[in-house]
Coordinates of C-alpha atoms and ligand atoms in Angstrom, one line a residue:
M1 CA 52.2 -25.7 -73.9
T2 CA 52.6 -29.5 -73.0
F3 CA 56.3 -31.4 -71.5
K4 CA 55.8 -33.1 -75.2
D5 CA 56.6 -29.4 -76.7
L6 CA 59.7 -29.0 -74.8
E7 CA 61.5 -31.7 -76.5
I8 CA 62.5 -34.0 -73.5
V9 CA 64.4 -36.3 -74.3
A10 CA 62.1 -40.3 -73.8
P11 CA 63.8 -41.3 -70.3
I12 CA 62.9 -38.1 -68.9
Q13 CA 59.4 -37.9 -70.6
K14 CA 58.3 -41.6 -69.2
A15 CA 59.5 -40.4 -65.2
L16 CA 57.1 -37.2 -65.9
D17 CA 53.8 -39.8 -67.6
S18 CA 54.7 -41.6 -64.4
K19 CA 54.5 -38.3 -61.9
G20 CA 51.4 -37.9 -63.7
Y21 CA 52.8 -34.3 -65.1
T22 CA 51.5 -33.1 -68.8
H23 CA 51.9 -29.3 -68.4
P24 CA 55.4 -27.6 -67.4
T25 CA 54.5 -24.8 -65.7
P26 CA 55.5 -21.5 -66.4
I27 CA 58.5 -21.1 -64.5
Q28 CA 59.5 -24.7 -65.8
Q29 CA 57.5 -23.5 -70.1
Q30 CA 60.1 -20.5 -69.7
A31 CA 63.6 -22.3 -67.3
I32 CA 64.0 -24.9 -69.6
P33 CA 64.5 -23.7 -73.5
L34 CA 66.8 -21.3 -72.0
L35 CA 68.7 -23.9 -70.2
L36 CA 68.8 -27.1 -72.7
E37 CA 70.4 -24.3 -74.7
G38 CA 73.1 -23.4 -72.0
Q39 CA 72.1 -20.0 -70.5
D40 CA 72.8 -19.1 -67.1
L41 CA 69.4 -18.2 -65.7
L42 CA 68.8 -15.9 -62.1
G43 CA 65.3 -17.6 -61.3
C44 CA 63.0 -15.0 -58.9
A45 CA 60.7 -17.8 -57.8
Q46 CA 59.7 -19.7 -54.7
T47 CA 59.3 -23.2 -54.0
G48 CA 55.5 -24.4 -54.6
T49 CA 56.2 -22.8 -58.6
G50 CA 58.2 -26.2 -60.1
K51 CA 60.8 -24.9 -59.3
T52 CA 63.1 -27.7 -58.1
A53 CA 61.8 -29.7 -62.3
A54 CA 62.4 -26.1 -63.7
F55 CA 66.3 -27.1 -62.9
A56 CA 66.4 -30.6 -62.2
I57 CA 65.0 -31.4 -66.2
P58 CA 67.1 -29.8 -67.9
I59 CA 70.2 -31.3 -65.8
I60 CA 69.0 -34.5 -66.0
Q61 CA 68.6 -33.6 -70.2
K62 CA 72.3 -32.6 -70.9
L63 CA 74.3 -34.8 -68.6
F64 CA 72.1 -38.0 -70.1
N65 CA 72.9 -36.6 -73.9
S66 CA 76.2 -35.6 -73.1
S67 CA 77.3 -38.8 -70.0
N68 CA 80.1 -42.1 -71.5
T69 CA 77.5 -44.8 -69.2
K70 CA 81.1 -46.6 -69.4
K71 CA 83.3 -44.3 -68.4
R72 CA 84.6 -45.0 -64.0
P73 CA 84.6 -43.4 -61.8
K74 CA 81.4 -41.7 -62.4
R75 CA 82.7 -37.2 -61.6
I76 CA 80.3 -35.4 -59.8
K77 CA 79.4 -32.6 -63.3
A78 CA 76.2 -30.9 -61.1
L79 CA 76.4 -29.6 -57.7
V80 CA 73.6 -28.4 -56.3
V81 CA 73.9 -25.9 -53.0
T82 CA 71.3 -24.9 -51.1
P83 CA 70.3 -24.2 -47.4
T84 CA 67.9 -26.2 -44.8
R85 CA 68.5 -30.8 -44.5
E86 CA 65.2 -31.0 -45.4
L87 CA 65.3 -29.0 -48.5
A88 CA 68.6 -30.9 -49.8
I89 CA 66.1 -34.8 -49.1
Q90 CA 63.7 -33.2 -50.7
I91 CA 65.4 -31.8 -53.7
E92 CA 67.0 -35.2 -54.4
E93 CA 64.2 -36.8 -54.3
N94 CA 63.6 -35.2 -57.4
F95 CA 66.3 -35.7 -59.0
E96 CA 66.1 -39.4 -58.5
E97 CA 62.7 -39.2 -60.2
Y98 CA 63.3 -37.9 -62.9
S99 CA 66.4 -39.8 -63.2
K100 CA 65.0 -43.2 -62.7
H101 CA 64.9 -44.1 -65.7
T102 CA 68.3 -43.0 -66.8
H103 CA 72.0 -44.3 -65.6
L104 CA 72.6 -41.1 -64.0
K105 CA 73.4 -41.2 -60.1
N106 CA 72.2 -39.1 -57.0
T107 CA 73.1 -38.6 -53.5
V108 CA 72.5 -35.9 -50.4
I109 CA 74.7 -34.7 -48.4
F110 CA 73.7 -32.6 -44.8
G111 CA 74.8 -31.6 -41.5
G112 CA 73.9 -33.5 -37.8
V113 CA 74.5 -36.7 -38.9
K114 CA 77.5 -38.9 -39.0
Q115 CA 79.6 -38.4 -42.7
G116 CA 79.8 -42.0 -43.2
T117 CA 76.6 -43.4 -45.1
Q118 CA 77.2 -40.5 -47.1
V119 CA 81.0 -40.8 -47.8
N120 CA 80.1 -44.5 -48.9
R121 CA 76.9 -43.1 -51.4
L122 CA 79.5 -40.5 -52.9
K123 CA 83.0 -43.2 -52.7
Q124 CA 80.9 -45.3 -55.5
G125 CA 80.6 -42.3 -57.9
V126 CA 77.5 -39.6 -58.6
D127 CA 76.9 -37.4 -61.3
I128 CA 74.7 -35.0 -59.4
L129 CA 74.9 -34.0 -56.1
I130 CA 73.0 -32.3 -53.5
A131 CA 74.2 -30.6 -50.2
T132 CA 74.0 -28.1 -47.7
P133 CA 76.7 -25.8 -47.2
G134 CA 78.8 -26.7 -44.2
R135 CA 78.8 -30.6 -44.6
L136 CA 79.9 -30.1 -48.4
L137 CA 82.6 -27.3 -47.3
D138 CA 83.7 -30.5 -44.6
L139 CA 83.7 -32.6 -47.4
I140 CA 85.8 -31.1 -49.4
N141 CA 88.4 -30.4 -46.8
Q142 CA 88.9 -34.1 -46.0
N143 CA 89.4 -34.2 -50.5
I144 CA 86.4 -36.8 -50.4
I145 CA 84.7 -34.2 -53.0
S146 CA 86.5 -32.8 -55.2
L147 CA 84.4 -29.8 -57.4
R148 CA 87.0 -29.7 -60.5
Y149 CA 84.5 -31.2 -62.3
I150 CA 81.6 -29.1 -62.2
E151 CA 79.4 -28.4 -64.7
Y152 CA 76.1 -27.2 -63.5
F153 CA 75.8 -25.1 -60.3
V154 CA 72.9 -24.5 -58.9
L155 CA 72.7 -21.9 -56.0
D156 CA 69.0 -22.7 -54.5
E157 CA 67.1 -20.3 -51.6
A158 CA 69.9 -17.2 -52.1
D159 CA 68.1 -15.2 -50.0
Q160 CA 67.0 -17.8 -46.8
M161 CA 70.9 -19.2 -47.5
L162 CA 71.3 -15.5 -46.5
D163 CA 69.6 -14.9 -43.6
M164 CA 71.4 -18.1 -42.3
G165 CA 74.8 -17.0 -42.5
F166 CA 76.1 -18.8 -45.3
I167 CA 77.4 -16.1 -47.4
H168 CA 81.3 -17.0 -46.1
D169 CA 79.7 -20.7 -47.1
I170 CA 78.9 -20.2 -50.6
K171 CA 81.6 -17.6 -51.4
R172 CA 84.6 -20.5 -50.8
I173 CA 82.2 -23.3 -52.7
I174 CA 81.9 -20.7 -55.4
K175 CA 86.0 -20.3 -55.5
L176 CA 86.6 -23.6 -55.9
L177 CA 84.4 -23.8 -59.2
P178 CA 85.9 -24.6 -62.3
E179 CA 85.0 -20.9 -64.7
K180 CA 83.4 -23.0 -67.6
R181 CA 80.3 -23.7 -65.9
Q182 CA 76.8 -23.3 -66.1
S183 CA 75.3 -21.7 -63.1
L184 CA 72.1 -20.9 -62.1
F185 CA 70.6 -18.6 -58.8
F186 CA 67.6 -19.1 -57.4
S187 CA 66.0 -16.9 -54.2
A188 CA 62.6 -15.8 -53.5
T189 CA 63.1 -12.2 -53.2
M190 CA 66.3 -10.1 -55.0
P191 CA 67.0 -7.0 -51.9
Q192 CA 70.5 -5.6 -53.3
N193 CA 72.9 -7.9 -51.7
I194 CA 71.5 -11.2 -53.3
K195 CA 71.4 -9.1 -56.3
E196 CA 75.7 -8.2 -55.4
L197 CA 75.9 -12.1 -55.0
S198 CA 74.3 -13.3 -58.4
E199 CA 76.5 -11.0 -60.5
T200 CA 79.8 -13.1 -59.0
I201 CA 78.7 -16.6 -59.7
L202 CA 76.3 -15.3 -62.9
N203 CA 77.6 -15.3 -66.5
N204 CA 75.5 -13.3 -69.2
H205 CA 72.3 -15.0 -67.3
Q206 CA 69.0 -14.4 -68.4
T207 CA 66.1 -13.5 -66.2
I208 CA 62.8 -15.5 -64.7
T209 CA 60.5 -14.1 -62.1
I210 CA 57.5 -15.5 -60.4
Q211 CA 55.4 -13.4 -58.9
P212 CA 54.2 -14.5 -55.5
K213 CA 50.5 -14.3 -56.1
Q214 CA 50.7 -16.2 -59.4
A215 CA 52.8 -19.0 -57.2
T216 CA 50.1 -19.0 -54.4
A217 CA 47.6 -16.5 -54.4
E218 CA 45.1 -18.6 -57.0
K219 CA 44.6 -21.5 -55.8
V220 CA 45.1 -20.9 -51.7
G221 CA 42.2 -19.2 -49.6
Q222 CA 42.7 -17.4 -46.7
S223 CA 42.1 -16.5 -43.7
V224 CA 42.5 -14.5 -41.1
Y225 CA 40.6 -15.0 -37.4
F226 CA 41.5 -11.5 -35.1
V227 CA 41.8 -13.4 -31.6
K228 CA 43.6 -13.1 -28.0
K229 CA 47.3 -14.0 -27.7
S230 CA 46.2 -16.4 -25.1
D231 CA 43.0 -18.0 -26.8
K232 CA 44.8 -19.0 -29.5
I233 CA 45.9 -22.1 -29.1
N234 CA 42.3 -23.3 -27.6
L235 CA 40.8 -21.8 -31.6
L236 CA 43.6 -23.8 -33.2
I237 CA 42.5 -27.2 -30.7
E238 CA 39.0 -25.9 -32.4
L239 CA 39.8 -25.7 -35.5
L240 CA 41.7 -29.5 -35.1
Q241 CA 39.1 -31.0 -33.9
K242 CA 37.3 -30.1 -36.1
E243 CA 38.9 -31.2 -39.2
P244 CA 40.8 -34.0 -37.4
K245 CA 41.8 -35.7 -40.4
A246 CA 43.5 -32.6 -42.4
T247 CA 46.8 -33.2 -42.9
T248 CA 48.1 -29.2 -41.1
I249 CA 51.5 -27.7 -40.4
V250 CA 51.2 -25.0 -37.9
F251 CA 53.8 -21.9 -38.2
S252 CA 55.4 -20.9 -35.3
R253 CA 57.6 -17.6 -34.8
T254 CA 59.5 -19.7 -32.3
K255 CA 60.8 -22.9 -30.6
H256 CA 60.1 -22.8 -27.6
G257 CA 56.5 -21.8 -28.9
A258 CA 56.1 -24.7 -30.9
D259 CA 57.3 -26.6 -28.6
K260 CA 54.3 -25.7 -26.2
V261 CA 52.2 -26.1 -28.9
V262 CA 52.9 -29.3 -29.2
K263 CA 52.2 -30.4 -25.3
K264 CA 48.8 -28.8 -25.6
L265 CA 47.6 -30.4 -28.2
M266 CA 48.8 -33.5 -27.4
K267 CA 47.0 -32.6 -23.7
A268 CA 43.4 -32.4 -26.5
N269 CA 45.0 -35.9 -27.1
I270 CA 45.7 -34.5 -30.3
K271 CA 49.4 -36.0 -31.8
A272 CA 51.4 -33.8 -32.8
A273 CA 55.3 -33.4 -33.5
A274 CA 57.7 -30.0 -34.0
I275 CA 60.1 -29.9 -35.8
H276 CA 63.2 -27.0 -35.6
G277 CA 66.1 -26.3 -35.3
N278 CA 67.0 -28.1 -32.1
K279 CA 65.8 -31.2 -33.0
S280 CA 68.4 -33.8 -33.5
Q281 CA 68.1 -34.8 -37.5
N282 CA 66.9 -37.9 -36.6
A283 CA 63.6 -36.4 -34.6
R284 CA 63.1 -33.6 -37.1
Q285 CA 63.5 -36.9 -40.5
R286 CA 61.4 -39.5 -38.7
A287 CA 58.3 -36.5 -37.9
L288 CA 58.5 -35.2 -41.3
G289 CA 58.3 -39.1 -42.3
A290 CA 55.5 -39.6 -40.5
F291 CA 53.6 -36.4 -41.3
K292 CA 54.2 -37.9 -45.2
K293 CA 52.9 -41.1 -44.8
G294 CA 50.4 -39.7 -43.3
E295 CA 50.8 -41.3 -39.7
L296 CA 50.6 -37.8 -38.0
N297 CA 48.1 -34.9 -39.0
V298 CA 49.8 -31.8 -37.4
L299 CA 53.3 -30.3 -37.9
I300 CA 54.3 -27.6 -35.8
A301 CA 57.1 -25.7 -37.5
T302 CA 59.1 -23.1 -37.4
D303 CA 60.0 -21.2 -40.4
I304 CA 63.2 -22.3 -41.3
A305 CA 62.6 -25.8 -40.6
A306 CA 59.5 -25.9 -42.8
R307 CA 61.0 -23.6 -45.5
G308 CA 60.5 -25.8 -49.2
I309 CA 58.9 -28.4 -47.4
D310 CA 56.7 -30.2 -49.8
V311 CA 53.9 -32.7 -48.7
S312 CA 51.6 -33.2 -51.1
D313 CA 47.6 -32.9 -50.5
L314 CA 49.0 -30.3 -47.8
A315 CA 45.4 -29.0 -46.6
F316 CA 45.8 -26.5 -43.9
V317 CA 48.7 -23.9 -42.9
I318 CA 48.1 -22.2 -39.9
N319 CA 50.2 -19.5 -38.5
F320 CA 49.9 -19.2 -35.6
D321 CA 51.8 -16.8 -34.8
L322 CA 52.1 -14.0 -37.8
P323 CA 55.4 -13.6 -39.5
N324 CA 57.0 -9.8 -39.1
I325 CA 58.3 -10.3 -42.4
P326 CA 55.3 -10.5 -44.7
E327 CA 57.9 -12.3 -47.3
T328 CA 57.6 -15.2 -44.9
Y329 CA 53.7 -15.4 -45.1
V330 CA 53.6 -16.2 -49.0
H331 CA 56.2 -18.7 -48.4
R332 CA 54.8 -20.2 -45.6
I333 CA 51.2 -20.5 -47.4
G334 CA 52.7 -21.5 -50.3
R335 CA 52.9 -24.7 -48.5
T336 CA 49.6 -24.9 -49.2
G337 CA 47.8 -25.3 -53.1
R338 CA 50.9 -26.7 -54.1
A339 CA 51.0 -27.4 -58.2
K340 CA 48.2 -29.9 -57.9
A341 CA 46.3 -29.9 -54.3
S342 CA 44.5 -26.6 -53.6
G343 CA 44.2 -26.1 -50.1
E344 CA 43.6 -23.0 -46.6
A345 CA 46.1 -20.6 -45.3
I346 CA 44.3 -19.3 -41.8
S347 CA 45.7 -16.9 -40.1
F348 CA 45.4 -16.3 -36.2
C349 CA 45.8 -12.7 -35.0
D350 CA 46.5 -11.1 -31.9
M351 CA 46.2 -7.2 -31.5
E352 CA 50.0 -7.1 -31.3
E353 CA 50.1 -8.5 -35.1
R354 CA 47.6 -6.4 -36.8
A355 CA 50.6 -4.6 -37.9
Y356 CA 52.6 -7.9 -39.8
L357 CA 48.9 -8.6 -41.4
R358 CA 48.1 -4.5 -42.4
D359 CA 52.0 -5.8 -44.3
I360 CA 51.4 -8.9 -45.8
E361 CA 47.9 -7.1 -47.2
K362 CA 50.0 -4.8 -49.1
L363 CA 53.3 -7.1 -50.2
I364 CA 50.2 -9.7 -51.3
N365 CA 48.2 -6.8 -52.7
Q366 CA 45.0 -8.3 -51.4
K367 CA 43.1 -8.2 -48.4
V368 CA 43.1 -11.3 -46.0
P369 CA 39.8 -12.6 -45.5
V370 CA 38.4 -12.4 -41.4
I371 CA 35.5 -15.3 -40.5
S372 CA 34.8 -13.1 -37.3
D373 CA 32.0 -16.3 -36.5
H374 CA 34.0 -18.0 -34.1
S375 CA 34.2 -18.8 -29.9
F376 CA 37.7 -16.9 -29.3
V377 CA 36.7 -13.6 -31.1
D378 CA 39.4 -10.7 -29.7
D379 CA 37.5 -7.3 -31.4
S380 CA 39.2 -5.0 -28.6
K381 CA 40.2 -2.3 -30.4
E382 CA 44.1 -0.7 -31.4
T383 CA 44.4 1.3 -28.8
N384 CA 48.2 2.1 -28.5
E385 CA 48.0 2.7 -31.9
K386 CA 50.3 6.4 -32.6
K387 CA 49.2 7.4 -35.7
K388 CA 45.0 8.4 -37.1
P389 CA 44.1 5.0 -39.0
S390 CA 43.6 5.4 -42.8
K391 CA 40.6 5.3 -44.2
Q392 CA 41.8 2.0 -46.2
K393 CA 42.8 1.0 -42.0
Q394 CA 39.5 2.0 -40.4
Q395 CA 36.9 0.1 -43.5
F396 CA 39.4 -2.7 -42.9
R397 CA 38.6 -3.0 -39.3
R398 CA 35.3 -2.6 -39.4
K399 CA 35.0 -5.7 -41.9
G400 CA 37.1 -7.7 -38.9
N401 CA 34.3 -6.9 -36.9
V402 CA 31.4 -7.6 -39.1
N403 CA 29.7 -9.6 -36.7
K404 CA 30.2 -8.1 -33.7
G405 CA 28.5 -7.9 -30.4
K406 CA 30.0 -10.3 -27.4
P407 CA 33.0 -13.1 -27.9
K408 CA 31.0 -16.3 -28.4
R409 CA 32.9 -18.9 -26.6
S410 CA 31.4 -22.4 -27.2
S411 CA 30.5 -24.4 -24.1
N412 CA 32.2 -27.6 -25.0
G413 CA 35.1 -25.8 -26.7
P414 CA 38.0 -27.4 -25.4
R415 CA 40.2 -24.9 -23.0
G416 CA 43.8 -26.5 -24.2
Ligands
AMP1 P1 59.1 -27.1 -56.1 O1 58.4 -25.6 -56.4 O2 59.6 -27.4 -56.7 O3 58.7 -27.2 -54.6 O4 57.7 -28.2 -57.0 C1 56.1 -27.9 -56.1 C2 54.8 -29.0 -55.9 O5 54.4 -29.2 -57.3 C3 56.0 -30.4 -56.4 O6 55.3 -31.3 -55.1 C4 56.2 -31.3 -57.3 O7 56.7 -32.9 -57.8 C5 55.2 -30.6 -57.6 N1 54.6 -29.6 -59.7 C6 56.2 -29.7 -60.6 N2 56.3 -29.8 -61.5 C7 55.1 -29.8 -61.2 C8 53.8 -30.2 -62.8 N3 54.5 -29.8 -64.3 N4 52.7 -30.5 -63.0 C9 52.4 -31.1 -61.5 N5 53.2 -30.9 -60.4 C10 54.4 -30.3 -60.8

């Protein structure tokens, strides 16, 4: 199937052509026709699947077909609410790209910066607004934004929204929306509380599920390095020095940990920057901008800061710490191997994280291949395990120790 089969209007088709997108991704194939028909949608999909275009294209097309260019002032007719500033900016960039040959106007609002520039853009009139919940409610309270004319509402990354404590904000926003509207609800995972929230938003909806495996596993090469916690930084330096030009996101579980990694890398003459919630919005944007332009090859990120970040041609995702929530692993490795590129996801696993690795392998339903010929191999056994290991676990350990023997340490390897 090509985009031509989806009967996309000429100005959007032109924008897709210039991006070189010919074939819709599975979520786009399924969602675009439904959304053009006016259906509500529950999408169980994560970033990396092409989900942004799956909702942006039909919204732009419907607004394009129904709008009157002469009508002034413009009113906000489509609202996309997303949890983080980075995602908001990225979604707006997508809308801007796909709508560049139409007269439609988009803008993005988020907290952490002064509101002046955002308010000026809003006052010039916009059709499509992408917002994070806090700033949106703030500007509604100041009577700068009205949701009275919303025809299309998208709640993006609903599970992360709840994780970040936005539930009350979301409920307040929903109350302000007109009854008659088309609603789209996206979440990477669908636990009970998310399903319940979706029911308060959607009306007679269709459901599309794109499995994480489809989204990631095929294009992402995965591997795990067993390494002592104290050796992780040295292993990281060694890997980064081997591939000095490769764009790499390194995931750290904590903000403090991310800062520590940056310091150590700088000492080893590896240029890197951290993005996390304690950094100012400007610092985050600067780091991300430099990374996207290729001026900076290594970004250290926490999960919340990095989720959904779309960097084309990302070569490596390195899990400096394994996440304790297995779904987070899938989100992280989805940063590489995006629609076009293929990539590598490398995980560092210390003794305490071996249980996390087992949970991840259960979720993705595959074993992550173990790299055992590196300079910092930790071949110690799990001693503090209470339960007798299952056959599968024993097999896994054997695999993990293929090149057993004394841990090799390269004589010229850096020592952080
Ligand atoms: P998303 O899941 O929306 O973050 O999209 C993931 C990446 O795939 C982004 O870089 C998109 O620009 C890109 N993309 C989306 N749709 C297509 C497509 N049909 N063909 C090629 N790349 C795409």
